[in-house]
Structure formats: C-alpha cells, structure tokens
PDB file of C-alpha atoms in Angstrom:
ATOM      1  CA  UNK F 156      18.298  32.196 -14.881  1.00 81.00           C
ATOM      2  CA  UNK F 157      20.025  30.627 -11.563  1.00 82.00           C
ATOM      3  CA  UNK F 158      18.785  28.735  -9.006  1.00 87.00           C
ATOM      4  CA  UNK F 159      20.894  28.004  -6.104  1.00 90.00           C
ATOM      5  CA  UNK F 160      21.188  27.195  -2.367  1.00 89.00           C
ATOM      6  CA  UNK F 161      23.275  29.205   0.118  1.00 86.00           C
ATOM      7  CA  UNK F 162      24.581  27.868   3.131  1.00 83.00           C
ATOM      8  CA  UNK F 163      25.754  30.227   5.265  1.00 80.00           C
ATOM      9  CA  UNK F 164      27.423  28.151   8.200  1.00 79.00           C
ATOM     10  CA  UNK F 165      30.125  31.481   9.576  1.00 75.00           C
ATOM     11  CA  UNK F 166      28.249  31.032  12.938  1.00 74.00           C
ATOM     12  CA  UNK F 167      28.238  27.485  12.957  1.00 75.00           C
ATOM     13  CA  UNK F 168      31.304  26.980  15.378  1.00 76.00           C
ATOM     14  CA  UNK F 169      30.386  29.713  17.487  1.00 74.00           C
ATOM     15  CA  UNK F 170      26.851  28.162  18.159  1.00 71.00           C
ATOM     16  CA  UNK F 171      28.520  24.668  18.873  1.00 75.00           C
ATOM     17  CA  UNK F 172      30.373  26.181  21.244  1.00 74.00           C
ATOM     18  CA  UNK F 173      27.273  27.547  23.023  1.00 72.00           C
ATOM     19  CA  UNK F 174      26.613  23.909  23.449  1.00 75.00           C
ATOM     20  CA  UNK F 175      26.462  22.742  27.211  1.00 76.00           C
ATOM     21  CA  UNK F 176      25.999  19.206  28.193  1.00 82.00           C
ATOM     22  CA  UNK F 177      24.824  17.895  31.883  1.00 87.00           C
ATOM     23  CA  UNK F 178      24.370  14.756  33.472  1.00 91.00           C
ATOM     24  CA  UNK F 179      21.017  15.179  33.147  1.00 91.00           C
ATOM     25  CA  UNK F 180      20.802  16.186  29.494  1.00 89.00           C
ATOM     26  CA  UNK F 181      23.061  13.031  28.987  1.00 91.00           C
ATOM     27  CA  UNK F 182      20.831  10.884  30.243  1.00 94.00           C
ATOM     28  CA  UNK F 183      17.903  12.731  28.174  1.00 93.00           C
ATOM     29  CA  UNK F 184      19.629  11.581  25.464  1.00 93.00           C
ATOM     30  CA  UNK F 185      20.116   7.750  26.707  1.00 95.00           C
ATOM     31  CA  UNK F 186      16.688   7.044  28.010  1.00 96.00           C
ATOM     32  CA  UNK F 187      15.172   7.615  24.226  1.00 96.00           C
ATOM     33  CA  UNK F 188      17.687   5.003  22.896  1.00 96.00           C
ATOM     34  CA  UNK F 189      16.916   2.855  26.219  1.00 97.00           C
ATOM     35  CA  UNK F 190      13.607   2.821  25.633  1.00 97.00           C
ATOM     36  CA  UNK F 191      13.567   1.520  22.299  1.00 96.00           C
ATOM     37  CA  UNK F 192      15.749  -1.249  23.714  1.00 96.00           C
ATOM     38  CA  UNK F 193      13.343  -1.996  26.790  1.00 97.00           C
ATOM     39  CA  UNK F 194      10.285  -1.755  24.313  1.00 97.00           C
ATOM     40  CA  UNK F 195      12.252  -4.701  22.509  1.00 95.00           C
ATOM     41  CA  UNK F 196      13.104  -7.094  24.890  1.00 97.00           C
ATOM     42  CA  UNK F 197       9.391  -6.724  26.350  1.00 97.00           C
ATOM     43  CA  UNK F 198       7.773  -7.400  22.844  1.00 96.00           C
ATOM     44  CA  UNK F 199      10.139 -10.327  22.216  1.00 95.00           C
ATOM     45  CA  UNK F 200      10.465 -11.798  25.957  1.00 97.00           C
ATOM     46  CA  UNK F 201       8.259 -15.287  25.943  1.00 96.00           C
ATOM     47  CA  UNK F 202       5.603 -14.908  28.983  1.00 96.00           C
ATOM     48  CA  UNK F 203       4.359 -17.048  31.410  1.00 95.00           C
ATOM     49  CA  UNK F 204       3.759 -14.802  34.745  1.00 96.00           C
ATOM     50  CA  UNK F 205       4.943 -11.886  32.805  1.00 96.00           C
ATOM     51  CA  UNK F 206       7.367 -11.611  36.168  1.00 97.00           C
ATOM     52  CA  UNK F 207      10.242 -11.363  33.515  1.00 97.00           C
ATOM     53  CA  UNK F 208       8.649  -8.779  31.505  1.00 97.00           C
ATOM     54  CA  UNK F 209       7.592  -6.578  34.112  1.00 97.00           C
ATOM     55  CA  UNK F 210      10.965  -6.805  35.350  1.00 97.00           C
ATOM     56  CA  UNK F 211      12.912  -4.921  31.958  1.00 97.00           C
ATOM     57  CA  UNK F 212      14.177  -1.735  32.778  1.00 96.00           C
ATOM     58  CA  UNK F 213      17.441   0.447  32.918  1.00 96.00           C
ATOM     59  CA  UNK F 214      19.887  -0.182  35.460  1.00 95.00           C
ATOM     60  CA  UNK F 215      21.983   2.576  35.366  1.00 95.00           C
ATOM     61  CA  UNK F 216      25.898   2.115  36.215  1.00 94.00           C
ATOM     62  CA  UNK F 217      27.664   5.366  35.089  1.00 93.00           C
ATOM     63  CA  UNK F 218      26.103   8.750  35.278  1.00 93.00           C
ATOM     64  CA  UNK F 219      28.067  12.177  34.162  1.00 91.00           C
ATOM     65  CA  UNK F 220      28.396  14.684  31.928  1.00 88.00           C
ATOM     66  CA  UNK F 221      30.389  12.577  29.668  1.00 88.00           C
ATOM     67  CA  UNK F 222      29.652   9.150  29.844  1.00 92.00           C
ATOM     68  CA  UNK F 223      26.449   7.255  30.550  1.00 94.00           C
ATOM     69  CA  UNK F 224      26.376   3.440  31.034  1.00 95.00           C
ATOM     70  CA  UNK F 225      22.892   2.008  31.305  1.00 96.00           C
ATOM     71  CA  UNK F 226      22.368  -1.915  31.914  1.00 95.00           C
ATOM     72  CA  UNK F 227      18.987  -2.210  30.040  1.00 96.00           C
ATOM     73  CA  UNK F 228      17.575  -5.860  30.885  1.00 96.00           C
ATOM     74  CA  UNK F 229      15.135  -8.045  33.132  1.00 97.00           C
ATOM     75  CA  UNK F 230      15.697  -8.504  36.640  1.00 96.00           C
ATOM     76  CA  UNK F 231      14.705 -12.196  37.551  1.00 96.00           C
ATOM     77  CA  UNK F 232      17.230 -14.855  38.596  1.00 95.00           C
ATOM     78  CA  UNK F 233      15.451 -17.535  35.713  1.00 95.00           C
ATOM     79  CA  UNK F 234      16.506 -14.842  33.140  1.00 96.00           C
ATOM     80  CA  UNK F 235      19.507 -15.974  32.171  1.00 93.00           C
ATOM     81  CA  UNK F 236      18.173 -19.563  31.602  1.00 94.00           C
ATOM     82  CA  UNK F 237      15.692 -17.921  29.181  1.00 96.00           C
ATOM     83  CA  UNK F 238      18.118 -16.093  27.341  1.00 95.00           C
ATOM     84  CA  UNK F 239      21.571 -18.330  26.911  1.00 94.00           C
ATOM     85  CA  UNK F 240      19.769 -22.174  28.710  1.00 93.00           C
ATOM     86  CA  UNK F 241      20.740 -24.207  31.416  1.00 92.00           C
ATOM     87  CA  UNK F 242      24.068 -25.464  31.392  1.00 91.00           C
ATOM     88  CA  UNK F 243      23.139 -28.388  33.146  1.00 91.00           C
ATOM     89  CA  UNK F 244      20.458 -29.329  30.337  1.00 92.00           C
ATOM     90  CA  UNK F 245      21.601 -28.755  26.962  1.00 94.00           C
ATOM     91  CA  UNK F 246      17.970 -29.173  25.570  1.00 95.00           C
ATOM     92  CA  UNK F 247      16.628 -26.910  27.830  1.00 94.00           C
ATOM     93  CA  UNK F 248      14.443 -24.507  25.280  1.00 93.00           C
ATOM     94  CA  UNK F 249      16.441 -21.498  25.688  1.00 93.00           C
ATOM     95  CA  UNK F 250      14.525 -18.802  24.210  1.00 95.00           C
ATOM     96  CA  UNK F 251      16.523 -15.443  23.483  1.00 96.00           C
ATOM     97  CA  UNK F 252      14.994 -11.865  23.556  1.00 96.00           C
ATOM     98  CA  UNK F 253      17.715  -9.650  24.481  1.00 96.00           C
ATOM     99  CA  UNK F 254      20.366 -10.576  22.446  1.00 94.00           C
ATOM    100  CA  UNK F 255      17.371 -10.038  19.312  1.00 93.00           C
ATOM    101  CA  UNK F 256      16.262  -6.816  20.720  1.00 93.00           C
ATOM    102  CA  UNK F 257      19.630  -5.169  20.998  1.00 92.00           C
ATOM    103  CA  UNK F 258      20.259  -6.193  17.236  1.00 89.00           C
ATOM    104  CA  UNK F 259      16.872  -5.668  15.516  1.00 88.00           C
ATOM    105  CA  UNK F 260      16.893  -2.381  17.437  1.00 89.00           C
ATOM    106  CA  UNK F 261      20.605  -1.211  16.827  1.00 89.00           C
ATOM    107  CA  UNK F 262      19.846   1.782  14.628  1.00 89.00           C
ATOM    108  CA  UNK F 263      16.193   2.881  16.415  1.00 92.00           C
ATOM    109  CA  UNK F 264      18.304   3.265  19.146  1.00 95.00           C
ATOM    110  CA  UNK F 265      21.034   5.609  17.518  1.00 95.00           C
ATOM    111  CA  UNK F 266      17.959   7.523  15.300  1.00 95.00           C
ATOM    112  CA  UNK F 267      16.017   8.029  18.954  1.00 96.00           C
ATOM    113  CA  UNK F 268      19.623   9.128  20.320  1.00 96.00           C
ATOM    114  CA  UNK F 269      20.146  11.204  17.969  1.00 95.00           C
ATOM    115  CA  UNK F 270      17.079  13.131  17.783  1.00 95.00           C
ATOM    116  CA  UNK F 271      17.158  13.363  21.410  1.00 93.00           C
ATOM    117  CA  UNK F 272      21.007  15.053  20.617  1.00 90.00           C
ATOM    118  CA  UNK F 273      19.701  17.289  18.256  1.00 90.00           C
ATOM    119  CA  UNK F 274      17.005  18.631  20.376  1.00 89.00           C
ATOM    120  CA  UNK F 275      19.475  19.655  22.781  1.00 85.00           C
ATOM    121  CA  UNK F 276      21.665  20.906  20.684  1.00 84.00           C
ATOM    122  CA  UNK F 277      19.034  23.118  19.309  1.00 83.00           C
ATOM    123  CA  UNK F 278      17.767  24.025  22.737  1.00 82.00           C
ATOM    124  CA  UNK F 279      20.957  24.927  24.060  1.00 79.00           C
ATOM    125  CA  UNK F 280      21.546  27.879  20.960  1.00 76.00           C
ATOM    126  CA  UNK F 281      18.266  28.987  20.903  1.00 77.00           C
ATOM    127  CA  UNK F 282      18.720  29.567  25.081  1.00 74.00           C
ATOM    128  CA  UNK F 283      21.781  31.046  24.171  1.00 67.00           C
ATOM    129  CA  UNK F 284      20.790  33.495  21.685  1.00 62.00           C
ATOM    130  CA  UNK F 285      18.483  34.549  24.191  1.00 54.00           C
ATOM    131  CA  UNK F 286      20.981  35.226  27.038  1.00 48.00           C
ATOM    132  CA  UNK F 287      22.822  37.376  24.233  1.00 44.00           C
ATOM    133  CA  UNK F 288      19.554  39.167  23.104  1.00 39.00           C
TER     134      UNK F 288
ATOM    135  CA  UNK T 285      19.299 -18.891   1.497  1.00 55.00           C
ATOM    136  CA  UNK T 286      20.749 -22.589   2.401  1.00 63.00           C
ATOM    137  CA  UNK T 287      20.933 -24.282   5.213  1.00 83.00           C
ATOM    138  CA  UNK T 288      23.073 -21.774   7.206  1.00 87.00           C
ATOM    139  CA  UNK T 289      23.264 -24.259  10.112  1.00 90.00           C
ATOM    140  CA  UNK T 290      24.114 -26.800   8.514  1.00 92.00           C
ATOM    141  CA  UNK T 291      26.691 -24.889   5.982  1.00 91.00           C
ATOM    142  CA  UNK T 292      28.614 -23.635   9.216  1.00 93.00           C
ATOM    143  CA  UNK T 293      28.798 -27.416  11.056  1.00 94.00           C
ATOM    144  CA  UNK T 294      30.904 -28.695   7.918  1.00 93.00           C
ATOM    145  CA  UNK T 295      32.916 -25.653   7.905  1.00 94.00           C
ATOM    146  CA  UNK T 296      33.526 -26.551  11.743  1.00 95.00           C
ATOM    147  CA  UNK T 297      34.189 -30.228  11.416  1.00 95.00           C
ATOM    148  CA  UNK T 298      36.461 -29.239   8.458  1.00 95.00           C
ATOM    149  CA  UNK T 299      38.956 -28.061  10.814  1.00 95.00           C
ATOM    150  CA  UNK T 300      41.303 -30.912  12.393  1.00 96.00           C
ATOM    151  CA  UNK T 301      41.342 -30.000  15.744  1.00 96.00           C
ATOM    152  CA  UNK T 302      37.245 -29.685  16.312  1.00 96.00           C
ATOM    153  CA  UNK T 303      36.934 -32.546  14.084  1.00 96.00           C
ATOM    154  CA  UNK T 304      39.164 -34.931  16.216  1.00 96.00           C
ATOM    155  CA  UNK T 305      37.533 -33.350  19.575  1.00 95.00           C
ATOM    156  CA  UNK T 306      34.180 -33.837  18.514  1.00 96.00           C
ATOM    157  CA  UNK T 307      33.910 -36.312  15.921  1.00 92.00           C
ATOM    158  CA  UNK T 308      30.129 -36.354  15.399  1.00 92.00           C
ATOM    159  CA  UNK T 309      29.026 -34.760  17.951  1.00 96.00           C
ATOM    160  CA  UNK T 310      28.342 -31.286  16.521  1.00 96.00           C
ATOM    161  CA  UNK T 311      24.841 -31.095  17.505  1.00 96.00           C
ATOM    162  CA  UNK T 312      22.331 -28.682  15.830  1.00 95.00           C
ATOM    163  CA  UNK T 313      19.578 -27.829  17.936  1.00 94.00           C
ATOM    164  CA  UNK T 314      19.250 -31.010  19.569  1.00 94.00           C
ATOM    165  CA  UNK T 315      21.023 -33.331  21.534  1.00 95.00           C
ATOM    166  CA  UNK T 316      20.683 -36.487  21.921  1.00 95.00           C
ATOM    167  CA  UNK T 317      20.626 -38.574  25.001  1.00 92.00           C
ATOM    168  CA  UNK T 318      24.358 -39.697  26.853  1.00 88.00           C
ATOM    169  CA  UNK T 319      26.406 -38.046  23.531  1.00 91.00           C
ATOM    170  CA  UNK T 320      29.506 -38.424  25.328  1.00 92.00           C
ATOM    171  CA  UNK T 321      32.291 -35.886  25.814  1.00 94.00           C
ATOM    172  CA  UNK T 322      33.428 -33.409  24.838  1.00 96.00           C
ATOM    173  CA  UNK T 323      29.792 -32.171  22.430  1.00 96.00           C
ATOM    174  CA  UNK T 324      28.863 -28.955  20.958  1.00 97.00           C
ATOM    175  CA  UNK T 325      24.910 -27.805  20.276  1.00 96.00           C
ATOM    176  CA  UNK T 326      24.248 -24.871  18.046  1.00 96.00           C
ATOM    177  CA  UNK T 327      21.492 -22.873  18.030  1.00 95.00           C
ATOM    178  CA  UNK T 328      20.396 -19.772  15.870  1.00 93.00           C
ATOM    179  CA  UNK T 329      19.504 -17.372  18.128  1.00 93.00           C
ATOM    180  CA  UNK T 330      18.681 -14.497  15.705  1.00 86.00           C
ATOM    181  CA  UNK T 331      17.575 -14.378  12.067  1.00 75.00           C
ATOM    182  CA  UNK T 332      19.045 -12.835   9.597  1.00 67.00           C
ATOM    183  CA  UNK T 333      16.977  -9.479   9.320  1.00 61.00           C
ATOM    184  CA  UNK T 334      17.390  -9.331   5.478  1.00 56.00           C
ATOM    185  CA  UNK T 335      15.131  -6.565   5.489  1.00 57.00           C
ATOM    186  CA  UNK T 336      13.564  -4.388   8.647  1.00 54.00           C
ATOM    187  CA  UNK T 337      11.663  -1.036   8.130  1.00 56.00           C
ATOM    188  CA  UNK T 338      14.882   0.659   8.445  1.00 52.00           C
ATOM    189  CA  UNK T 339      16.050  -0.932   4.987  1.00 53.00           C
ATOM    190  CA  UNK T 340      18.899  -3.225   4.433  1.00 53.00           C
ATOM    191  CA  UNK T 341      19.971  -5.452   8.044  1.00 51.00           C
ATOM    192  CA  UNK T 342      23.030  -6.388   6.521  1.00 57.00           C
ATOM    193  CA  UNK T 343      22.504 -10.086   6.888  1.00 67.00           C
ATOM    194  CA  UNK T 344      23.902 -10.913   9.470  1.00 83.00           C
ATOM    195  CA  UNK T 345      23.102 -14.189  11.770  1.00 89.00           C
ATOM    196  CA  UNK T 346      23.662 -14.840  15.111  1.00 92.00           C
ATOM    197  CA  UNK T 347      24.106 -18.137  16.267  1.00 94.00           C
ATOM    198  CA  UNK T 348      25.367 -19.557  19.904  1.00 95.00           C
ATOM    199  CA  UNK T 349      27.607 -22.736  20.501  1.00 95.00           C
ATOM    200  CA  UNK T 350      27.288 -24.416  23.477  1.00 95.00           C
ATOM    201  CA  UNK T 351      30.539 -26.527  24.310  1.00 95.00           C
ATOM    202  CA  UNK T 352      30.433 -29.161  27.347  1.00 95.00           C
ATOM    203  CA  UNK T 353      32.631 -31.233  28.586  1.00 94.00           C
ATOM    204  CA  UNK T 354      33.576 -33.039  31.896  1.00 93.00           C
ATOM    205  CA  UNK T 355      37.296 -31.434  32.165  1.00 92.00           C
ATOM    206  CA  UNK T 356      38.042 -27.702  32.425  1.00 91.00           C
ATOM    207  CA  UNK T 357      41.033 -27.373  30.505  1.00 92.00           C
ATOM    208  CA  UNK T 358      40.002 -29.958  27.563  1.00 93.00           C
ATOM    209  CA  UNK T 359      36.526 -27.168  27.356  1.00 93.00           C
ATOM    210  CA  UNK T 360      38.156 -24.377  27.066  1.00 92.00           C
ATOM    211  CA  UNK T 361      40.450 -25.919  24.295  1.00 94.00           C
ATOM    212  CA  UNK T 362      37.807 -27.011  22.710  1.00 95.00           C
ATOM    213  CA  UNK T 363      35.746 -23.761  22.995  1.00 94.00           C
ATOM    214  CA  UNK T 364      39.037 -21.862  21.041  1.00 94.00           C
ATOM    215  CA  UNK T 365      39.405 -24.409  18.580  1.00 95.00           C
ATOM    216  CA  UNK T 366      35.952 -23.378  17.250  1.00 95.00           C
ATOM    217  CA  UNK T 367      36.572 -19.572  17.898  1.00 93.00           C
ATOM    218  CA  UNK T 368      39.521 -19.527  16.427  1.00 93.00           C
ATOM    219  CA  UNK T 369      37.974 -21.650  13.135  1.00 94.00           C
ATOM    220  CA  UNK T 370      35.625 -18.821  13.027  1.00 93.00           C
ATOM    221  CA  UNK T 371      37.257 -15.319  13.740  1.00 91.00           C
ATOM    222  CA  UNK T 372      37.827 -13.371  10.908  1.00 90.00           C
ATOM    223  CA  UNK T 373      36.362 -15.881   8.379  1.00 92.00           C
ATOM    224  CA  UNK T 374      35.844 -14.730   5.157  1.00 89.00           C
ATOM    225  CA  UNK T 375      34.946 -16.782   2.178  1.00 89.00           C
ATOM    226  CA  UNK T 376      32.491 -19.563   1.123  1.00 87.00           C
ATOM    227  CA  UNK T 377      31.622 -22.279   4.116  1.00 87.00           C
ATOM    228  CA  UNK T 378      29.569 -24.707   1.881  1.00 81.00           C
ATOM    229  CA  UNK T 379      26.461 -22.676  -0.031  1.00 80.00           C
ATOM    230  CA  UNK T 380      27.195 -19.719   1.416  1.00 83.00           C
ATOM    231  CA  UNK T 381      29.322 -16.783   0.833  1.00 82.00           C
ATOM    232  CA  UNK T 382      30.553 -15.434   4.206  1.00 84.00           C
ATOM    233  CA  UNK T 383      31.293 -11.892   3.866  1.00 80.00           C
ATOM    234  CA  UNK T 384      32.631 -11.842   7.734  1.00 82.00           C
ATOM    235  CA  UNK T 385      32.660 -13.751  10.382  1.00 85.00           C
ATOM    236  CA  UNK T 386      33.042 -13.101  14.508  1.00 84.00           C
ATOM    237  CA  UNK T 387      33.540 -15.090  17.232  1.00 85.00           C
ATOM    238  CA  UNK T 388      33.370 -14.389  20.884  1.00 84.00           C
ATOM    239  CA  UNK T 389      33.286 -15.965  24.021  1.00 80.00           C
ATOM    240  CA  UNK T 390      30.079 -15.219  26.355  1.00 77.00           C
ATOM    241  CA  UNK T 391      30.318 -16.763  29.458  1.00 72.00           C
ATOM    242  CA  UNK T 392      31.415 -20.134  30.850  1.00 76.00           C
ATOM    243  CA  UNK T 393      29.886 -22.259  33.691  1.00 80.00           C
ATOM    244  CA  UNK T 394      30.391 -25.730  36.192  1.00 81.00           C
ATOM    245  CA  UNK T 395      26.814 -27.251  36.163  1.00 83.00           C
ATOM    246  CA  UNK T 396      26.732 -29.423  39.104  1.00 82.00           C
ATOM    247  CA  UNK T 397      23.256 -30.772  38.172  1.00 81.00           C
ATOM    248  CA  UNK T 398      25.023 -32.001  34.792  1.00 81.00           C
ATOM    249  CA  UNK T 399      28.409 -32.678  36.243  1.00 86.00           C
ATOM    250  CA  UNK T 400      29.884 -31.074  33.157  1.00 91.00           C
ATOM    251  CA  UNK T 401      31.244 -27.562  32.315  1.00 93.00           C
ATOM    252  CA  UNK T 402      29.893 -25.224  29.865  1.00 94.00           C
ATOM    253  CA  UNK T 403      31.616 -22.728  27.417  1.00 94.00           C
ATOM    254  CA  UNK T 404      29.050 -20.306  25.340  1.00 94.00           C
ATOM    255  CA  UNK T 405      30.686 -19.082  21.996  1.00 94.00           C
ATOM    256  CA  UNK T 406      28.781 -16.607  20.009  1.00 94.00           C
ATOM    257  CA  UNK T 407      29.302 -16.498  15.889  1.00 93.00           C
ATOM    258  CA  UNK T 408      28.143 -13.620  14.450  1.00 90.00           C
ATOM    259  CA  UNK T 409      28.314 -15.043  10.079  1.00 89.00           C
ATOM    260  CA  UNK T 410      27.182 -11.791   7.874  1.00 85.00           C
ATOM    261  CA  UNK T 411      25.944 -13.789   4.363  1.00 77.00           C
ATOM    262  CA  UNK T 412      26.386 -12.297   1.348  1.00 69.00           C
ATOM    263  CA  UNK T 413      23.616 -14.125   0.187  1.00 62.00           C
TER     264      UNK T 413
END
C-alpha cells in the first residue's frame, strides 16, 4: 500500500497571471508591516508627555502600483535628540526606540507583509474565477 | 557573552590611525568632563536579541559612535578611520568571535552650543558567540 501527495500546480501560472496589483492594494499590503513597526517604536519610545508617542505614524512618500515608500516615525522636533543625543552634549541620555523597533521587528514586518500579499493574491483568483464562471 | 563594549574599543585602539587620533579617549558610555579633541563615545543602542519569539535573532548588536571634534576635516578623518577599522570585519576582536561586521555613517552635525562637530557612525558586530 501507497500513500502519496499530488500536487497538481498546471494552473498555477495561469492564476498568477490573474493577479492584479493597485496602489491601493499596495499599500494594503504596507500598512500591516507599518503597523507592526509603529506598534514598536510606541512600546519602546520613553514617555514623558507622551507628545512623542502620540506623534508615531506613517508618513507616506511614494505611492503606486509598484513601489510604496512609507516614513514610519514620530513627528516632534526633540525626536531626534531622543533617538541619536545632542551633539552639543555628549552625555545627553540618548535613549533609542526606532532604531530597536525596526530591528526587533524586521521579520513581523515581512510575516504581516506577507500575509497581507497572500490575501490578495488569493482574492484576486478567487474574483477571477468568478468573472470566468 | 564578554564585554562586547569593551572587546570592540581594543579592537579600535588597535588600529594606528584611531589610536594616534584618540589616544585614550575612546569613551564608553560616558564622557568625562573637558576630554579634549578629537573623542569618541560609544553606546549600545540595541541588544543582541539572542533569542525573540520568532527563534534565532542572529546576534547581532548595534552600537553607535559618536566622533567630535573642533575641525571639520580632522572629524570626518577620524570618523573613516573607525569605519574603515570596522567594515567588513571578520574574525576575533578580543573574547569575541565576530562573524561580520558593518559600518555606516548616520548623520553628521556643527553644534554651536558645544562649539564642536559631530560625526555618528553606526557598527552593526553579529557575534558568533
């Protein structure tokens, strides 16, 4: 007796093909991965008013079809001080929370992506079948 | 795992060129008061995330040196004599075992408050320990 696993992938191309993206599916797919990154820097940002934390969000610089560039960070002008010091006082306590957010977070980001991708993906042949149905 | 800090300040002042810049005053942390220029502080600014719930970091530590001095040119020189100790490192640097090392340069600054410029290098040392 046999036991085995077939994998029939003959329509595999063709439903790839079926495969649409939009700017707004794009950026679908970034805001899950930004997220994780603004969840981050709020949970690591040190807090006084809170002015700093309130202020983490995207920024976003590039929106298409193909390319997406989001600028995911705090907005106040002390911000930088926190993050890299003062240059004019090298014991100021600089206290870092982007820089550890972007790496502790590095493959969240590309699992949330990705999920987000795949989502699509299936979306976009399921809508597809349906338009051939 | 050793004294990373420390392991990758006598790797620095190994060199020639940062050793004759700097002499002693390759700061961890803390500096003290009037050090004189040119000076360097280091700072770790992330751990090494051995472990995280997504399984192995890959050990990797980042840590930021902060170069000042009171002439332009002789900061930036100094600033690529420790980037260029650094890039592509691979090997022991004291206790540890430096599987690779990256340097870049973040940003650089005039501080008028300080009357001194300001050259941030990022290292980036992934431990094999």
């Amino acid at each position: 007796m046999k036991l085995g696993v077939k994998v029939d992938v003959s329509k595999f191309n063709e439903a790839m093909e079926s495969v649409r993206t939009s700017k707004n599916s794009m950026v679908f797919v970034e805001m899950a991965g930004a997220q994780v990154l603004i969840n981050g820097q709020r949970t690591l940002v040190p807090v006084d008013t809170a002015a700093t934390k309130a202020s983490i969000m995207s920024h976003y610089a590039t929106k298409s079809a193909k390319l997406i560039v989001d600028e995911v960070g705090p907005e106040t002008d002390y911000a930088p001080a926190i993050e890299y010091g003062r240059a004019d006082l090298p014991n100021y306590p600089m206290q870092p929370f982007i820089r550890p957010a972007a790496r502790q977070g590095f493959t969240k980001v590309i699992r949330a992506m990705s999920m987000r991708f795949a989502k699509l993906i299936i979306d976009s042949i399921e809508n597809s079948k349906e338009n051939v149905l | 795992m050793a004294d990373l800090e420390a392991s990758v300040r006598t790797f620095a002042l190994q060199d020639t060129d940062i050793a004759t810049a700097f002499g002693e005053r390759f700061y961890i942390d803390k500096v003290p008061d009037k050090p004189g220029y040119p000076f360097a502080k280091m700072s770790q600014v992330d751990n090494d995330q051995a472990w995280t719930q997504d399984g192995d970091g890959g050990r990797t530590v980042l840590l930021q040196v902060d170069v000042y001095d009171d002439d332009k040119a002789s900061c930036n020189s100094n600033a690529d004599f420790i980037r260029e100790r650094f890039k592509g490192y691979k090997g022991q640097m004291g206790d540890i075992n430096v599987g690779r090392c990256w340097s870049r340069d973040v940003r650089g600054e005039w501080a008028p408050d300080g009357r001194h410029f300001r050259r941030i290098i990022e290292l980036e040392v992934g431990t094999n320990d």
